[in-house]
Structure formats: structure tokens, C-alpha cells
């Protein structure tokens, strides 16, 4: 694809994201339009609802969508595996296990670290699974089917442990675990937005900076080494950056599946395999998809809400089946 076409696609995705932000800001169980807000005073209850509840949730959906889709693009490039996805490979489950531990045992972290406590725990869990899968990928007998089966096994083991944690939890903790395991952005607040942005945006910039190195890694480790790339150090950096993106996303929104699988594939069909375009395109596409899904989640059956993770699974499940049949 020509460079001008790739630029047009990125501009188009950015414009679509702005349109979705405006649409989402005007949608909800409580009808609020920008026209109404302009005529309100800042101490009006409706203004406070829009500013302190709806707007932080919109921003959080954009940021988390960027993180999930970017981590998926990095995983697919790092493992040179078209079906690599944080959820399918068990990386999200590793992060979720550690967050579940912090929900049941909040005393693990001192009060001064409570704001970042879940994110630190989720990062540790996701990084551990990332390293485990990476070490397995070095095995000469590793192939696509075995890697997916490894992810299934990891998800099953961690799922059973989380089930045990749910069994010993009290009613409040059980509700937190249930909502969080299905993916939910209803707890969006400015504190979460600030913390998420402070971790995700610098990480996204680092990933974009390593896009050229990720392109060279597609040639194979030996060729990349001869082209001047420190292969092992680059892979370690990418693993850590992916763990930060996944861990932060899981900590603030729970498990939202298939965004990291669907979006990079859709963008790759348009811009090709060049990660200089694929990563920014995936970030914008992920933000659009998750924001649209969250808007539908809180408006389809208003005033109640559907967990956004259920909607993304309804989209991603059939798409995953199509990919398996296609590659078969």
C-alpha cells in the first residue's frame, strides 16, 4: 500500500474516533446533549454527571482500547503468529489472577500504593505468562496449534484458581470479581484515567519507537542480528512493554477479550505488515472498537448495562473461528 493511502487510513480512523467520542458523549440512559450542557452552570447536577461519570468512562474506553489492540499487534509480530492474542495465550489470565488476589487480600499493598497496586500486580502476572510463552516459543517443536493449546491450558488452570478465590470471597468481593472478569468500564473515574494514561501513553510511544526493530524481527533472529539488531534485548523490551499494556488494561477494566486479535488483523489487511503503520492504526482501531462496544453496552438495555467484555466476545468469537478455518 502507498504511504499516502496509509496516511489517509490513519486520518480516517482518527476522524472516526472523534465522531464516536461525540456520539458516545451524547448517548446514555440519561439523555444529555452538548446543547444542553452549554446552557448549564458548572454546579448543575447534570453537568457533574456528564463531567465526572460519562466523560472519564469515554476516555478510559479509548485508552484501554488502544492498549489492548497495540499489545495484540506486538504479540503477533513478536511470535510471528497470526493468532497470538493476550487473551488466547493466557496473558490476560495471568494479570487477572494477580488482580483477583489484590481484591481478596488488599493488605498485600500498603495504602500509599493502592492507586497503582492492582496495576503492579497485573503487570507482574502478565509479565510472568509473557516470559513463559516466549520461552516455549523458542522450542523447535513449537507450532501454532501447540501455542494455542498452551494458552488453553494456562487459561484453564488460572480459571480454576480464580474460581477458588470466588468461592472463599465475601459478597462484595464476589461481585467485584464477577463484574471484573466479564470486562466492565462502569468504574471509570478521573483517578483511573490519570493513572492509566500515565502508564499506557508512554508505553505506546516506546512501542512505536521499536516498530522498525519489530519489522526486522520478522526476517528471523539470525537475519535481524546481522542487520544490527540486539535480538534478545529487543524481545525483552517488547515483552515488558506488552505486559505493561495488558496489565494496566486488565487492572482498570477487567478481562476484555478479542480486541487484541480482531483489530490488528483488520488493520493489517489495509496497511500491510509494516509495524510503523500497523501499530498506530491498531491503537486507533482498538480505541474505536472498544468505545463503540462500551457505548452499546450502556445504551442497548438502558438503564441497565451489559458488560462490555461480553460484546467484544460476541464480535471476536466468530472472527476467531473464521481465522482458524482460513488458516487451516
PDB file of C-alpha atoms in Angstrom:
ATOM      1  CA  UNK A   1       0.000   0.000   0.000  1.00  0.00           C
ATOM      2  CA  UNK A   2       1.257   3.502  -0.809  1.00  0.00           C
ATOM      3  CA  UNK A   3       2.314   5.770   2.011  1.00  0.00           C
ATOM      4  CA  UNK A   4      -0.417   8.278   1.130  1.00  0.00           C
ATOM      5  CA  UNK A   5      -3.074   5.552   1.401  1.00  0.00           C
ATOM      6  CA  UNK A   6      -1.753   4.523   4.812  1.00  0.00           C
ATOM      7  CA  UNK A   7      -1.836   8.122   5.995  1.00  0.00           C
ATOM      8  CA  UNK A   8      -5.386   8.527   4.738  1.00  0.00           C
ATOM      9  CA  UNK A   9      -6.433   5.411   6.672  1.00  0.00           C
ATOM     10  CA  UNK A  10      -4.892   6.730   9.915  1.00  0.00           C
ATOM     11  CA  UNK A  11      -6.563  10.112   9.419  1.00  0.00           C
ATOM     12  CA  UNK A  12      -9.841   8.346   8.705  1.00  0.00           C
ATOM     13  CA  UNK A  13      -9.556   6.261  11.885  1.00  0.00           C
ATOM     14  CA  UNK A  14      -8.779   9.379  13.905  1.00  0.00           C
ATOM     15  CA  UNK A  15     -11.806  11.153  12.438  1.00  0.00           C
ATOM     16  CA  UNK A  16     -13.974   8.102  13.175  1.00  0.00           C
ATOM     17  CA  UNK A  17     -12.727   8.114  16.758  1.00  0.00           C
ATOM     18  CA  UNK A  18     -13.696  11.775  17.172  1.00  0.00           C
ATOM     19  CA  UNK A  19     -17.167  11.049  15.767  1.00  0.00           C
ATOM     20  CA  UNK A  20     -17.595   8.113  18.160  1.00  0.00           C
ATOM     21  CA  UNK A  21     -16.479  10.250  21.105  1.00  0.00           C
ATOM     22  CA  UNK A  22     -19.111  12.875  20.257  1.00  0.00           C
ATOM     23  CA  UNK A  23     -21.765  10.184  19.737  1.00  0.00           C
ATOM     24  CA  UNK A  24     -20.875   8.421  22.978  1.00  0.00           C
ATOM     25  CA  UNK A  25     -20.846  11.670  24.950  1.00  0.00           C
ATOM     26  CA  UNK A  26     -24.416  12.345  23.794  1.00  0.00           C
ATOM     27  CA  UNK A  27     -25.659   8.784  24.429  1.00  0.00           C
ATOM     28  CA  UNK A  28     -26.711   7.046  27.608  1.00  0.00           C
ATOM     29  CA  UNK A  29     -29.564   6.201  29.934  1.00  0.00           C
ATOM     30  CA  UNK A  30     -29.691   9.903  30.796  1.00  0.00           C
ATOM     31  CA  UNK A  31     -30.059  11.956  27.615  1.00  0.00           C
ATOM     32  CA  UNK A  32     -27.501  14.751  27.631  1.00  0.00           C
ATOM     33  CA  UNK A  33     -26.526  16.737  24.562  1.00  0.00           C
ATOM     34  CA  UNK A  34     -23.827  19.342  24.111  1.00  0.00           C
ATOM     35  CA  UNK A  35     -26.558  21.917  23.513  1.00  0.00           C
ATOM     36  CA  UNK A  36     -27.955  21.249  26.980  1.00  0.00           C
ATOM     37  CA  UNK A  37     -24.522  21.333  28.580  1.00  0.00           C
ATOM     38  CA  UNK A  38     -23.675  24.719  27.053  1.00  0.00           C
ATOM     39  CA  UNK A  39     -26.745  26.235  28.715  1.00  0.00           C
ATOM     40  CA  UNK A  40     -25.983  24.705  32.132  1.00  0.00           C
ATOM     41  CA  UNK A  41     -23.974  26.118  35.003  1.00  0.00           C
ATOM     42  CA  UNK A  42     -20.975  24.154  36.255  1.00  0.00           C
ATOM     43  CA  UNK A  43     -22.706  23.331  39.545  1.00  0.00           C
ATOM     44  CA  UNK A  44     -25.705  21.754  37.795  1.00  0.00           C
ATOM     45  CA  UNK A  45     -26.116  18.042  38.739  1.00  0.00           C
ATOM     46  CA  UNK A  46     -26.431  17.035  35.072  1.00  0.00           C
ATOM     47  CA  UNK A  47     -23.152  18.744  34.245  1.00  0.00           C
ATOM     48  CA  UNK A  48     -21.458  16.885  37.111  1.00  0.00           C
ATOM     49  CA  UNK A  49     -22.864  13.576  35.845  1.00  0.00           C
ATOM     50  CA  UNK A  50     -21.527  14.229  32.352  1.00  0.00           C
ATOM     51  CA  UNK A  51     -18.157  15.532  33.510  1.00  0.00           C
ATOM     52  CA  UNK A  52     -17.404  13.100  36.340  1.00  0.00           C
ATOM     53  CA  UNK A  53     -19.098   9.903  35.168  1.00  0.00           C
ATOM     54  CA  UNK A  54     -19.608   9.802  31.399  1.00  0.00           C
ATOM     55  CA  UNK A  55     -16.504  11.667  30.206  1.00  0.00           C
ATOM     56  CA  UNK A  56     -13.959   9.669  32.288  1.00  0.00           C
ATOM     57  CA  UNK A  57     -15.562   6.448  31.060  1.00  0.00           C
ATOM     58  CA  UNK A  58     -15.242   7.539  27.432  1.00  0.00           C
ATOM     59  CA  UNK A  59     -11.575   8.422  27.869  1.00  0.00           C
ATOM     60  CA  UNK A  60     -10.922   5.157  29.700  1.00  0.00           C
ATOM     61  CA  UNK A  61     -12.511   3.160  26.853  1.00  0.00           C
ATOM     62  CA  UNK A  62     -10.279   4.945  24.340  1.00  0.00           C
ATOM     63  CA  UNK A  63      -7.099   4.389  26.357  1.00  0.00           C
ATOM     64  CA  UNK A  64      -7.816   0.734  27.180  1.00  0.00           C
ATOM     65  CA  UNK A  65      -8.812   0.010  23.572  1.00  0.00           C
ATOM     66  CA  UNK A  66      -5.507   1.462  22.385  1.00  0.00           C
ATOM     67  CA  UNK A  67      -3.556  -0.656  24.866  1.00  0.00           C
ATOM     68  CA  UNK A  68      -5.326  -3.939  24.069  1.00  0.00           C
ATOM     69  CA  UNK A  69      -5.076  -3.597  20.286  1.00  0.00           C
ATOM     70  CA  UNK A  70      -1.441  -2.475  20.415  1.00  0.00           C
ATOM     71  CA  UNK A  71      -0.461  -5.366  22.676  1.00  0.00           C
ATOM     72  CA  UNK A  72      -2.152  -7.744  20.235  1.00  0.00           C
ATOM     73  CA  UNK A  73      -0.205  -6.296  17.296  1.00  0.00           C
ATOM     74  CA  UNK A  74       3.069  -6.598  19.226  1.00  0.00           C
ATOM     75  CA  UNK A  75       2.328 -10.202  20.234  1.00  0.00           C
ATOM     76  CA  UNK A  76       1.511 -11.221  16.671  1.00  0.00           C
ATOM     77  CA  UNK A  77       4.702  -9.614  15.434  1.00  0.00           C
ATOM     78  CA  UNK A  78       6.912 -10.885  18.251  1.00  0.00           C
ATOM     79  CA  UNK A  79       5.810 -14.513  17.959  1.00  0.00           C
ATOM     80  CA  UNK A  80       5.290 -14.249  14.177  1.00  0.00           C
ATOM     81  CA  UNK A  81       1.941 -15.872  14.882  1.00  0.00           C
ATOM     82  CA  UNK A  82      -1.281 -14.545  13.299  1.00  0.00           C
ATOM     83  CA  UNK A  83      -3.423 -15.921  16.133  1.00  0.00           C
ATOM     84  CA  UNK A  84      -1.373 -14.561  19.017  1.00  0.00           C
ATOM     85  CA  UNK A  85      -3.612 -12.651  21.397  1.00  0.00           C
ATOM     86  CA  UNK A  86      -3.223 -11.692  25.078  1.00  0.00           C
ATOM     87  CA  UNK A  87      -6.474 -13.455  25.952  1.00  0.00           C
ATOM     88  CA  UNK A  88      -5.973 -16.625  23.912  1.00  0.00           C
ATOM     89  CA  UNK A  89      -2.401 -17.113  25.123  1.00  0.00           C
ATOM     90  CA  UNK A  90      -3.343 -16.694  28.780  1.00  0.00           C
ATOM     91  CA  UNK A  91      -1.525 -13.403  29.333  1.00  0.00           C
ATOM     92  CA  UNK A  92      -4.702 -11.612  30.369  1.00  0.00           C
ATOM     93  CA  UNK A  93      -5.468 -14.516  32.694  1.00  0.00           C
ATOM     94  CA  UNK A  94      -2.095 -14.097  34.385  1.00  0.00           C
ATOM     95  CA  UNK A  95      -2.865 -10.455  35.006  1.00  0.00           C
ATOM     96  CA  UNK A  96      -6.390 -11.293  36.161  1.00  0.00           C
ATOM     97  CA  UNK A  97      -5.143 -13.806  38.722  1.00  0.00           C
ATOM     98  CA  UNK A  98      -2.951 -11.226  40.397  1.00  0.00           C
ATOM     99  CA  UNK A  99      -5.729  -8.619  40.381  1.00  0.00           C
ATOM    100  CA  UNK A 100      -8.050 -11.205  41.932  1.00  0.00           C
ATOM    101  CA  UNK A 101      -5.520 -11.719  44.719  1.00  0.00           C
ATOM    102  CA  UNK A 102      -5.405  -7.962  45.410  1.00  0.00           C
ATOM    103  CA  UNK A 103      -9.229  -7.830  45.555  1.00  0.00           C
ATOM    104  CA  UNK A 104      -9.382 -10.588  48.153  1.00  0.00           C
ATOM    105  CA  UNK A 105      -6.243  -9.577  50.028  1.00  0.00           C
ATOM    106  CA  UNK A 106      -5.965  -5.776  49.766  1.00  0.00           C
ATOM    107  CA  UNK A 107      -3.449  -5.675  52.616  1.00  0.00           C
ATOM    108  CA  UNK A 108      -0.825  -7.034  50.212  1.00  0.00           C
ATOM    109  CA  UNK A 109      -0.100  -3.440  49.186  1.00  0.00           C
ATOM    110  CA  UNK A 110       0.428  -0.538  51.600  1.00  0.00           C
ATOM    111  CA  UNK A 111      -2.173   2.277  51.463  1.00  0.00           C
ATOM    112  CA  UNK A 112       0.203   4.625  49.641  1.00  0.00           C
ATOM    113  CA  UNK A 113       0.321   2.167  46.699  1.00  0.00           C
ATOM    114  CA  UNK A 114      -3.400   1.382  46.477  1.00  0.00           C
ATOM    115  CA  UNK A 115      -3.859   3.540  43.369  1.00  0.00           C
ATOM    116  CA  UNK A 116      -1.202   1.602  41.446  1.00  0.00           C
ATOM    117  CA  UNK A 117      -1.462  -1.635  43.449  1.00  0.00           C
ATOM    118  CA  UNK A 118      -3.710  -3.553  41.042  1.00  0.00           C
ATOM    119  CA  UNK A 119      -1.677  -2.398  38.065  1.00  0.00           C
ATOM    120  CA  UNK A 120       1.605  -3.514  39.633  1.00  0.00           C
ATOM    121  CA  UNK A 121       0.084  -6.890  40.444  1.00  0.00           C
ATOM    122  CA  UNK A 122      -1.436  -7.247  36.955  1.00  0.00           C
ATOM    123  CA  UNK A 123       1.887  -6.304  35.353  1.00  0.00           C
ATOM    124  CA  UNK A 124       3.696  -8.985  37.359  1.00  0.00           C
ATOM    125  CA  UNK A 125       1.159 -11.638  36.371  1.00  0.00           C
ATOM    126  CA  UNK A 126       1.100 -10.723  32.678  1.00  0.00           C
ATOM    127  CA  UNK A 127       4.907 -10.492  32.507  1.00  0.00           C
ATOM    128  CA  UNK A 128       5.292 -13.957  34.027  1.00  0.00           C
ATOM    129  CA  UNK A 129       2.998 -15.518  31.412  1.00  0.00           C
ATOM    130  CA  UNK A 130       4.676 -13.491  28.627  1.00  0.00           C
ATOM    131  CA  UNK A 131       8.076 -14.877  29.596  1.00  0.00           C
ATOM    132  CA  UNK A 132       6.676 -18.410  29.896  1.00  0.00           C
ATOM    133  CA  UNK A 133       5.141 -18.295  26.415  1.00  0.00           C
ATOM    134  CA  UNK A 134       8.246 -16.678  24.939  1.00  0.00           C
ATOM    135  CA  UNK A 135      10.485 -19.435  26.349  1.00  0.00           C
ATOM    136  CA  UNK A 136       8.137 -22.045  24.939  1.00  0.00           C
ATOM    137  CA  UNK A 137       8.161 -20.321  21.534  1.00  0.00           C
ATOM    138  CA  UNK A 138      11.934 -20.903  21.356  1.00  0.00           C
ATOM    139  CA  UNK A 139      11.320 -24.654  21.268  1.00  0.00           C
ATOM    140  CA  UNK A 140      11.914 -26.030  17.777  1.00  0.00           C
ATOM    141  CA  UNK A 141       8.808 -28.218  18.100  1.00  0.00           C
ATOM    142  CA  UNK A 142       6.605 -25.226  18.892  1.00  0.00           C
ATOM    143  CA  UNK A 143       3.934 -24.533  16.307  1.00  0.00           C
ATOM    144  CA  UNK A 144       0.675 -22.609  16.040  1.00  0.00           C
ATOM    145  CA  UNK A 145      -1.520 -25.406  17.372  1.00  0.00           C
ATOM    146  CA  UNK A 146       0.714 -26.121  20.367  1.00  0.00           C
ATOM    147  CA  UNK A 147       0.912 -22.467  21.303  1.00  0.00           C
ATOM    148  CA  UNK A 148      -2.872 -22.146  21.261  1.00  0.00           C
ATOM    149  CA  UNK A 149      -3.168 -25.318  23.339  1.00  0.00           C
ATOM    150  CA  UNK A 150      -0.675 -23.877  25.814  1.00  0.00           C
ATOM    151  CA  UNK A 151      -2.872 -20.801  26.102  1.00  0.00           C
ATOM    152  CA  UNK A 152      -5.933 -23.002  26.653  1.00  0.00           C
ATOM    153  CA  UNK A 153      -4.133 -24.857  29.441  1.00  0.00           C
ATOM    154  CA  UNK A 154      -2.994 -21.637  31.116  1.00  0.00           C
ATOM    155  CA  UNK A 155      -6.498 -20.174  30.929  1.00  0.00           C
ATOM    156  CA  UNK A 156      -7.972 -23.369  32.389  1.00  0.00           C
ATOM    157  CA  UNK A 157      -5.528 -23.504  35.314  1.00  0.00           C
ATOM    158  CA  UNK A 158      -5.897 -19.838  36.179  1.00  0.00           C
ATOM    159  CA  UNK A 159      -9.664 -20.039  35.710  1.00  0.00           C
ATOM    160  CA  UNK A 160      -9.859 -22.791  38.309  1.00  0.00           C
ATOM    161  CA  UNK A 161      -7.728 -20.774  40.738  1.00  0.00           C
ATOM    162  CA  UNK A 162      -9.963 -17.731  40.227  1.00  0.00           C
ATOM    163  CA  UNK A 163     -12.960 -19.977  40.844  1.00  0.00           C
ATOM    164  CA  UNK A 164     -11.430 -20.959  44.149  1.00  0.00           C
ATOM    165  CA  UNK A 165     -10.873 -17.316  45.044  1.00  0.00           C
ATOM    166  CA  UNK A 166     -14.506 -16.579  44.186  1.00  0.00           C
ATOM    167  CA  UNK A 167     -15.600 -19.444  46.432  1.00  0.00           C
ATOM    168  CA  UNK A 168     -13.825 -18.033  49.501  1.00  0.00           C
ATOM    169  CA  UNK A 169     -14.747 -14.391  48.817  1.00  0.00           C
ATOM    170  CA  UNK A 170     -17.496 -12.473  50.563  1.00  0.00           C
ATOM    171  CA  UNK A 171     -20.492 -10.973  48.749  1.00  0.00           C
ATOM    172  CA  UNK A 172     -18.830  -7.644  47.937  1.00  0.00           C
ATOM    173  CA  UNK A 173     -15.623  -9.273  46.713  1.00  0.00           C
ATOM    174  CA  UNK A 174     -17.597 -11.796  44.669  1.00  0.00           C
ATOM    175  CA  UNK A 175     -19.457  -9.030  42.849  1.00  0.00           C
ATOM    176  CA  UNK A 176     -16.178  -7.240  42.127  1.00  0.00           C
ATOM    177  CA  UNK A 177     -14.652 -10.436  40.750  1.00  0.00           C
ATOM    178  CA  UNK A 178     -17.718 -11.213  38.626  1.00  0.00           C
ATOM    179  CA  UNK A 179     -18.001  -7.780  37.018  1.00  0.00           C
ATOM    180  CA  UNK A 180     -14.292  -7.518  36.527  1.00  0.00           C
ATOM    181  CA  UNK A 181     -13.973 -10.998  34.944  1.00  0.00           C
ATOM    182  CA  UNK A 182     -16.598 -10.035  32.310  1.00  0.00           C
ATOM    183  CA  UNK A 183     -14.956  -6.695  31.492  1.00  0.00           C
ATOM    184  CA  UNK A 184     -16.558  -3.522  32.730  1.00  0.00           C
ATOM    185  CA  UNK A 185     -15.788   0.190  32.398  1.00  0.00           C
ATOM    186  CA  UNK A 186     -18.505   1.394  34.768  1.00  0.00           C
ATOM    187  CA  UNK A 187     -15.977   2.236  37.499  1.00  0.00           C
ATOM    188  CA  UNK A 188     -14.303   4.842  35.300  1.00  0.00           C
ATOM    189  CA  UNK A 189     -13.121   7.868  37.247  1.00  0.00           C
ATOM    190  CA  UNK A 190     -10.613  10.636  36.757  1.00  0.00           C
ATOM    191  CA  UNK A 191      -8.187   8.884  39.131  1.00  0.00           C
ATOM    192  CA  UNK A 192      -8.240   5.753  36.968  1.00  0.00           C
ATOM    193  CA  UNK A 193      -7.967   7.822  33.794  1.00  0.00           C
ATOM    194  CA  UNK A 194      -4.899   9.690  35.042  1.00  0.00           C
ATOM    195  CA  UNK A 195      -3.205   6.519  36.276  1.00  0.00           C
ATOM    196  CA  UNK A 196      -3.976   4.654  33.041  1.00  0.00           C
ATOM    197  CA  UNK A 197      -2.740   7.467  30.818  1.00  0.00           C
ATOM    198  CA  UNK A 198       0.430   7.850  32.880  1.00  0.00           C
ATOM    199  CA  UNK A 199       1.288   4.195  32.178  1.00  0.00           C
ATOM    200  CA  UNK A 200      -0.233   3.448  28.775  1.00  0.00           C
ATOM    201  CA  UNK A 201       0.722   6.522  26.729  1.00  0.00           C
ATOM    202  CA  UNK A 202       4.497   6.403  27.483  1.00  0.00           C
ATOM    203  CA  UNK A 203       4.417   2.664  26.775  1.00  0.00           C
ATOM    204  CA  UNK A 204       2.658   3.222  23.434  1.00  0.00           C
ATOM    205  CA  UNK A 205       5.334   5.744  22.447  1.00  0.00           C
ATOM    206  CA  UNK A 206       8.055   3.216  23.302  1.00  0.00           C
ATOM    207  CA  UNK A 207       6.316   0.535  21.222  1.00  0.00           C
ATOM    208  CA  UNK A 208       6.020   2.896  18.246  1.00  0.00           C
ATOM    209  CA  UNK A 209       9.720   3.705  18.612  1.00  0.00           C
ATOM    210  CA  UNK A 210      10.528  -0.033  18.373  1.00  0.00           C
ATOM    211  CA  UNK A 211       8.288  -0.588  15.330  1.00  0.00           C
ATOM    212  CA  UNK A 212      11.280  -0.668  12.944  1.00  0.00           C
ATOM    213  CA  UNK A 213      13.006  -3.272  15.114  1.00  0.00           C
ATOM    214  CA  UNK A 214       9.814  -5.331  15.145  1.00  0.00           C
ATOM    215  CA  UNK A 215       9.757  -5.210  11.332  1.00  0.00           C
ATOM    216  CA  UNK A 216      13.304  -6.546  11.174  1.00  0.00           C
ATOM    217  CA  UNK A 217      12.496  -9.348  13.622  1.00  0.00           C
ATOM    218  CA  UNK A 218      10.020 -10.688  11.044  1.00  0.00           C
ATOM    219  CA  UNK A 219      13.026 -11.744   8.943  1.00  0.00           C
ATOM    220  CA  UNK A 220      14.150 -14.171  11.651  1.00  0.00           C
ATOM    221  CA  UNK A 221      16.525 -13.867  14.580  1.00  0.00           C
ATOM    222  CA  UNK A 222      19.685 -14.602  12.594  1.00  0.00           C
ATOM    223  CA  UNK A 223      18.981 -12.069   9.839  1.00  0.00           C
ATOM    224  CA  UNK A 224      17.929  -9.476  12.407  1.00  0.00           C
ATOM    225  CA  UNK A 225      21.216  -9.985  14.250  1.00  0.00           C
ATOM    226  CA  UNK A 226      23.229  -9.471  11.067  1.00  0.00           C
ATOM    227  CA  UNK A 227      21.267  -6.275  10.400  1.00  0.00           C
ATOM    228  CA  UNK A 228      22.483  -4.849  13.702  1.00  0.00           C
ATOM    229  CA  UNK A 229      19.531  -5.613  15.994  1.00  0.00           C
ATOM    230  CA  UNK A 230      20.167  -6.869  19.510  1.00  0.00           C
ATOM    231  CA  UNK A 231      17.515  -9.571  19.182  1.00  0.00           C
ATOM    232  CA  UNK A 232      17.216 -10.756  22.775  1.00  0.00           C
ATOM    233  CA  UNK A 233      17.237  -7.266  24.253  1.00  0.00           C
ATOM    234  CA  UNK A 234      14.599  -6.087  21.772  1.00  0.00           C
ATOM    235  CA  UNK A 235      12.366  -9.057  22.562  1.00  0.00           C
ATOM    236  CA  UNK A 236      12.736  -8.435  26.285  1.00  0.00           C
ATOM    237  CA  UNK A 237      11.747  -4.791  25.820  1.00  0.00           C
ATOM    238  CA  UNK A 238       8.709  -5.762  23.753  1.00  0.00           C
ATOM    239  CA  UNK A 239       7.640  -8.365  26.310  1.00  0.00           C
ATOM    240  CA  UNK A 240       7.882  -5.853  29.155  1.00  0.00           C
ATOM    241  CA  UNK A 241       6.026  -3.174  27.197  1.00  0.00           C
ATOM    242  CA  UNK A 242       3.275  -5.639  26.266  1.00  0.00           C
ATOM    243  CA  UNK A 243       2.978  -6.726  29.888  1.00  0.00           C
ATOM    244  CA  UNK A 244       2.553  -3.097  30.978  1.00  0.00           C
ATOM    245  CA  UNK A 245      -0.199  -2.533  28.393  1.00  0.00           C
ATOM    246  CA  UNK A 246      -2.050  -5.740  29.238  1.00  0.00           C
ATOM    247  CA  UNK A 247      -1.595  -5.430  32.988  1.00  0.00           C
ATOM    248  CA  UNK A 248      -2.841  -1.846  33.114  1.00  0.00           C
ATOM    249  CA  UNK A 249      -5.848  -2.656  30.925  1.00  0.00           C
ATOM    250  CA  UNK A 250      -6.868  -5.684  32.977  1.00  0.00           C
ATOM    251  CA  UNK A 251      -6.428  -3.796  36.253  1.00  0.00           C
ATOM    252  CA  UNK A 252      -8.749  -0.929  35.278  1.00  0.00           C
ATOM    253  CA  UNK A 253     -11.331  -2.658  33.081  1.00  0.00           C
ATOM    254  CA  UNK A 254     -11.176  -6.397  33.734  1.00  0.00           C
ATOM    255  CA  UNK A 255     -10.861  -9.003  31.007  1.00  0.00           C
ATOM    256  CA  UNK A 256     -11.966  -7.643  27.634  1.00  0.00           C
ATOM    257  CA  UNK A 257     -11.336 -10.354  25.076  1.00  0.00           C
ATOM    258  CA  UNK A 258     -10.546 -10.411  21.360  1.00  0.00           C
ATOM    259  CA  UNK A 259      -9.773  -6.697  20.858  1.00  0.00           C
ATOM    260  CA  UNK A 260      -6.091  -7.615  20.547  1.00  0.00           C
ATOM    261  CA  UNK A 261      -6.910 -10.273  17.959  1.00  0.00           C
ATOM    262  CA  UNK A 262      -9.558  -8.666  15.768  1.00  0.00           C
ATOM    263  CA  UNK A 263      -8.237  -5.122  15.383  1.00  0.00           C
ATOM    264  CA  UNK A 264      -4.623  -5.855  14.274  1.00  0.00           C
ATOM    265  CA  UNK A 265      -5.935  -8.298  11.652  1.00  0.00           C
ATOM    266  CA  UNK A 266      -8.401  -5.768  10.269  1.00  0.00           C
ATOM    267  CA  UNK A 267      -5.757  -3.035  10.158  1.00  0.00           C
ATOM    268  CA  UNK A 268      -3.153  -5.362   8.637  1.00  0.00           C
ATOM    269  CA  UNK A 269      -5.492  -6.074   5.735  1.00  0.00           C
ATOM    270  CA  UNK A 270      -5.477  -2.345   4.963  1.00  0.00           C
ATOM    271  CA  UNK A 271      -1.936  -1.124   5.737  1.00  0.00           C
ATOM    272  CA  UNK A 272       0.103  -4.313   5.354  1.00  0.00           C
ATOM    273  CA  UNK A 273       2.630  -5.765   7.795  1.00  0.00           C
ATOM    274  CA  UNK A 274       4.722  -2.628   8.308  1.00  0.00           C
ATOM    275  CA  UNK A 275       4.526  -2.030  12.056  1.00  0.00           C
ATOM    276  CA  UNK A 276       5.249   1.684  11.618  1.00  0.00           C
ATOM    277  CA  UNK A 277       1.695   1.936  10.304  1.00  0.00           C
ATOM    278  CA  UNK A 278       0.201  -1.185  11.852  1.00  0.00           C
ATOM    279  CA  UNK A 279       0.812  -0.163  15.484  1.00  0.00           C
ATOM    280  CA  UNK A 280      -0.687   3.368  15.273  1.00  0.00           C
ATOM    281  CA  UNK A 281      -3.533   2.002  13.149  1.00  0.00           C
ATOM    282  CA  UNK A 282      -4.201  -0.760  15.675  1.00  0.00           C
ATOM    283  CA  UNK A 283      -4.202   1.753  18.537  1.00  0.00           C
ATOM    284  CA  UNK A 284      -6.780   3.946  16.803  1.00  0.00           C
ATOM    285  CA  UNK A 285      -8.827   0.957  15.666  1.00  0.00           C
ATOM    286  CA  UNK A 286      -8.824  -0.536  19.156  1.00  0.00           C
ATOM    287  CA  UNK A 287      -9.992   2.762  20.629  1.00  0.00           C
ATOM    288  CA  UNK A 288     -12.845   2.943  18.083  1.00  0.00           C
ATOM    289  CA  UNK A 289     -13.943  -0.659  18.635  1.00  0.00           C
ATOM    290  CA  UNK A 290     -13.939  -0.568  22.437  1.00  0.00           C
ATOM    291  CA  UNK A 291     -15.601   2.859  22.601  1.00  0.00           C
ATOM    292  CA  UNK A 292     -18.366   1.680  20.252  1.00  0.00           C
ATOM    293  CA  UNK A 293     -18.795  -1.565  22.221  1.00  0.00           C
ATOM    294  CA  UNK A 294     -18.960   0.285  25.544  1.00  0.00           C
ATOM    295  CA  UNK A 295     -21.464   2.806  24.172  1.00  0.00           C
ATOM    296  CA  UNK A 296     -23.689  -0.051  23.003  1.00  0.00           C
ATOM    297  CA  UNK A 297     -23.181  -1.846  26.330  1.00  0.00           C
ATOM    298  CA  UNK A 298     -24.638   1.070  28.289  1.00  0.00           C
ATOM    299  CA  UNK A 299     -27.405   2.055  25.842  1.00  0.00           C
ATOM    300  CA  UNK A 300     -28.871  -1.164  24.370  1.00  0.00           C
ATOM    301  CA  UNK A 301     -30.719  -2.160  27.537  1.00  0.00           C
ATOM    302  CA  UNK A 302     -30.648   1.178  29.391  1.00  0.00           C
ATOM    303  CA  UNK A 303     -30.895   1.900  32.278  1.00  0.00           C
ATOM    304  CA  UNK A 304     -29.080  -1.390  32.965  1.00  0.00           C
ATOM    305  CA  UNK A 305     -25.727  -2.208  31.361  1.00  0.00           C
ATOM    306  CA  UNK A 306     -24.181  -5.149  29.546  1.00  0.00           C
ATOM    307  CA  UNK A 307     -20.554  -5.957  30.494  1.00  0.00           C
ATOM    308  CA  UNK A 308     -18.510  -4.718  27.569  1.00  0.00           C
ATOM    309  CA  UNK A 309     -16.394  -7.882  27.569  1.00  0.00           C
ATOM    310  CA  UNK A 310     -19.457  -9.879  26.538  1.00  0.00           C
ATOM    311  CA  UNK A 311     -19.999  -7.710  23.461  1.00  0.00           C
ATOM    312  CA  UNK A 312     -16.355  -7.895  22.359  1.00  0.00           C
ATOM    313  CA  UNK A 313     -16.504 -11.684  22.763  1.00  0.00           C
ATOM    314  CA  UNK A 314     -19.621 -11.802  20.569  1.00  0.00           C
ATOM    315  CA  UNK A 315     -17.629  -9.964  17.904  1.00  0.00           C
ATOM    316  CA  UNK A 316     -14.310 -11.715  18.411  1.00  0.00           C
ATOM    317  CA  UNK A 317     -15.528 -15.300  18.789  1.00  0.00           C
ATOM    318  CA  UNK A 318     -16.914 -15.681  15.255  1.00  0.00           C
ATOM    319  CA  UNK A 319     -13.934 -13.760  13.864  1.00  0.00           C
ATOM    320  CA  UNK A 320     -11.551 -16.153  15.626  1.00  0.00           C
ATOM    321  CA  UNK A 321     -13.368 -19.156  14.143  1.00  0.00           C
ATOM    322  CA  UNK A 322     -13.094 -17.574  10.694  1.00  0.00           C
ATOM    323  CA  UNK A 323      -9.349 -17.092  11.168  1.00  0.00           C
ATOM    324  CA  UNK A 324      -8.869 -20.711  12.201  1.00  0.00           C
ATOM    325  CA  UNK A 325     -10.787 -22.011   9.197  1.00  0.00           C
ATOM    326  CA  UNK A 326      -8.983 -19.588   6.911  1.00  0.00           C
ATOM    327  CA  UNK A 327      -5.511 -20.620   8.067  1.00  0.00           C
ATOM    328  CA  UNK A 328      -6.455 -24.265   8.009  1.00  0.00           C
TER     329      UNK A 328
END
